[in-house]
C-alpha positions as a printed Julia matrix, in Angstrom:
218×3 Matrix{Float64}:
 -24.17  208.03  145.14
 -22.68  205.01  143.4
 -19.23  206.04  142.18
 -16.89  203.68  140.36
 -13.49  203.95  138.69
 -12.45  201.09  136.46
  -9.16  201.14  134.53
  -8.81  198.58  131.76
  -6.72  198.62  128.58
  -5.36  202.08  129.47
  -8.88  203.59  129.65
 -10.28  204.96  132.9
 -14.07  204.64  133.04
 -15.54  206.91  135.72
 -19.19  206.09  136.44
 -21.29  208.16  138.83
 -24.96  207.46  139.5
 -27.06  208.62  142.46
 -30.26  207.14  141.06
 -31.64  210.65  140.51
 -30.08  213.54  138.57
 -26.42  213.19  139.67
 -26.34  216.5   141.51
 -22.8   217.74  142.18
 -21.85  218.33  145.8
 -18.62  218.44  147.77
 -18.32  214.66  148.08
 -18.77  214.0   144.37
 -16.2   216.67  143.44
 -13.72  215.06  145.85
 -14.35  211.65  144.28
 -13.91  213.08  140.77
 -10.56  214.61  141.7
  -9.28  211.4   143.3
 -10.33  209.42  140.23
  -8.63  211.92  137.92
  -5.45  211.66  140.01
  -5.45  207.88  139.62
  -6.32  208.01  135.92
  -3.45  210.39  135.28
  -1.09  207.82  136.76
  -2.48  204.65  135.21
  -4.5   205.45  132.06
  -4.17  207.14  128.67
  -7.79  208.27  128.24
 -10.78  208.97  130.5
 -14.49  208.34  129.95
 -17.13  209.97  132.18
 -20.46  208.13  132.32
 -23.45  209.32  134.35
 -25.11  205.93  134.4
 -28.04  204.58  132.41
 -30.28  207.38  131.15
 -28.53  210.11  133.15
 -25.65  212.53  133.21
 -25.76  215.61  135.47
 -28.44  218.08  136.55
 -26.13  220.67  138.09
 -24.99  221.67  141.56
 -26.57  220.12  144.66
 -29.67  222.22  145.32
 -29.63  221.38  149.01
 -26.52  223.56  149.18
 -27.45  226.14  146.57
 -30.83  226.85  148.22
 -29.6   226.54  151.81
 -29.1   230.26  152.38
 -25.55  229.54  153.56
 -23.64  231.92  151.28
 -20.21  230.78  152.43
 -21.02  227.14  151.73
 -22.55  228.04  148.37
 -19.46  230.0   147.34
 -17.19  227.14  148.4
 -19.18  224.64  146.33
 -19.2   226.87  143.24
 -15.43  227.43  143.61
 -14.8   223.69  143.98
 -16.93  223.08  140.88
 -15.08  225.76  138.96
 -11.72  224.25  139.92
 -12.89  220.84  138.69
 -14.08  222.27  135.37
 -10.8   224.12  134.82
  -8.94  220.91  135.6
 -11.02  218.92  133.12
 -10.56  221.5   130.36
  -6.78  221.37  130.72
  -6.49  217.7   131.73
  -3.47  216.04  130.1
  -5.39  212.98  128.87
  -8.26  212.81  126.37
 -11.58  213.23  128.22
 -14.68  211.68  126.64
 -18.19  212.04  128.05
 -21.01  209.52  127.65
 -24.13  211.54  128.49
 -27.22  209.35  128.19
 -29.44  211.77  130.07
 -30.19  215.39  130.85
 -27.15  217.66  131.16
 -28.27  221.02  132.51
 -26.38  223.92  134.12
 -23.15  222.46  135.58
 -23.89  219.27  133.66
 -23.74  221.21  130.4
 -20.57  222.96  131.58
 -19.0   219.54  132.17
 -19.84  218.65  128.59
 -18.11  221.78  127.33
 -15.02  220.98  129.43
 -14.6   217.54  127.85
 -12.73  216.87  124.62
 -15.37  214.64  123.01
 -19.06  214.44  123.99
 -21.4   211.6   123.04
 -25.08  212.1   123.86
 -28.52  210.72  123.14
 -30.25  211.4   119.83
 -33.6   212.51  121.25
 -35.69  213.07  124.36
 -32.74  214.33  126.39
 -32.04  217.94  127.33
 -28.67  219.66  127.06
 -28.21  223.31  127.91
 -27.66  226.24  130.24
 -30.77  227.43  132.06
 -29.19  230.11  134.27
 -30.83  233.16  132.63
 -34.25  231.5   132.76
 -33.99  230.96  136.52
 -32.71  234.45  137.25
 -29.0   233.69  137.47
 -25.92  234.79  135.57
 -23.56  232.07  134.36
 -20.34  232.27  136.44
 -17.29  233.54  134.54
 -15.69  230.08  134.38
 -18.8   228.81  132.59
 -19.24  231.86  130.39
 -15.66  231.8   129.09
 -15.9   228.07  128.44
 -19.19  228.55  126.57
 -17.69  231.27  124.39
 -14.86  228.88  123.51
 -16.89  225.72  122.9
 -20.35  226.69  121.65
 -20.95  227.67  118.04
 -21.12  231.4   117.45
 -24.54  231.08  115.86
 -25.96  229.36  118.96
 -24.44  231.46  121.74
 -27.24  234.01  121.94
 -29.91  231.29  122.13
 -27.92  229.18  124.58
 -26.57  231.89  126.89
 -29.16  234.67  126.74
 -32.39  232.84  125.92
 -31.62  229.67  127.93
 -32.62  227.47  125.02
 -32.37  223.78  125.84
 -31.22  221.56  122.97
 -31.78  217.92  122.05
 -30.09  215.45  119.71
 -28.64  216.86  116.5
 -29.48  220.41  117.59
 -27.26  219.91  120.65
 -24.49  218.81  118.29
 -24.99  221.87  116.09
 -24.93  224.16  119.14
 -21.68  222.64  120.42
 -22.81  220.82  123.56
 -22.28  217.42  121.89
 -20.05  216.0   119.18
 -22.34  213.1   118.32
 -25.91  212.05  119.17
 -26.71  208.33  119.0
 -29.39  205.97  120.35
 -29.17  205.58  124.12
 -27.94  201.98  124.0
 -24.99  203.12  121.86
 -23.86  206.13  123.91
 -21.36  204.41  126.19
 -20.2   201.99  123.51
 -19.51  204.89  121.13
 -17.63  206.84  123.8
 -15.48  203.81  124.64
 -14.77  203.29  120.95
 -13.43  206.83  120.65
 -11.39  206.31  123.82
  -9.74  203.26  122.24
  -8.53  205.49  119.4
  -7.61  208.57  121.42
  -5.59  206.61  123.98
  -3.06  205.94  121.21
  -2.1   209.6   120.87
   1.39  210.41  122.17
   0.72  211.54  125.72
   3.2   214.4   126.08
   2.36  215.9   122.7
  -1.37  215.71  123.41
  -1.02  217.39  126.81
   1.15  220.22  125.52
  -1.02  220.8   122.45
  -4.15  220.98  124.64
  -2.59  223.59  126.92
  -1.36  225.65  123.98
  -4.81  225.52  122.39
  -6.72  226.4   125.55
  -4.41  228.42  127.79
  -5.99  231.81  127.0
  -9.47  230.53  127.86
  -8.19  228.76  130.96
  -6.63  231.98  132.25
  -9.93  233.82  131.74
 -11.81  230.98  133.5
  -9.47  231.23  136.49
  -9.99  235.0   136.7
């Protein structure tokens, strides 16, 4: 896993790229949290980028299919804690998702403040029902808060996977642009959002989201 944190002009760019689907395991979650700690100290906005043509395919299947229930539960809890942190993070969080964002990847999108994705040929969505799983409460509460009401049945019950403008309409993305413009567009928004008064932004975010955050923690 290539993981990089670069802070320039008050923007923290967090890039993670394992050359595959950017599966989330214990090590990546630890790196995310360390990067968020540093960004909180030295930046005014954060951009998550999954690398060229990628974002996140979900939890590490080597753990989730290992049969080790204790390890599985620990990974899901660590992932849940990260998502709750992102949703209430005191700085603007922008995602540049050039590639597929499924399961936990889609949940990461919903936890961010602004999501820029690709305009076609890339899948965004929650496939839990289709593979015989139930979305964990932290993901379900977040989905109810971030997805459009008219898309929740398709997204959560039917496991519909969305692309481009349909992903925007459903609420997984805020904008869908050509792949070579995804990161540039996200950084452009970060340049604007970093100017917001920090304390006011942080308090407003918590006031807006505290009810959902409490349900996610439960």
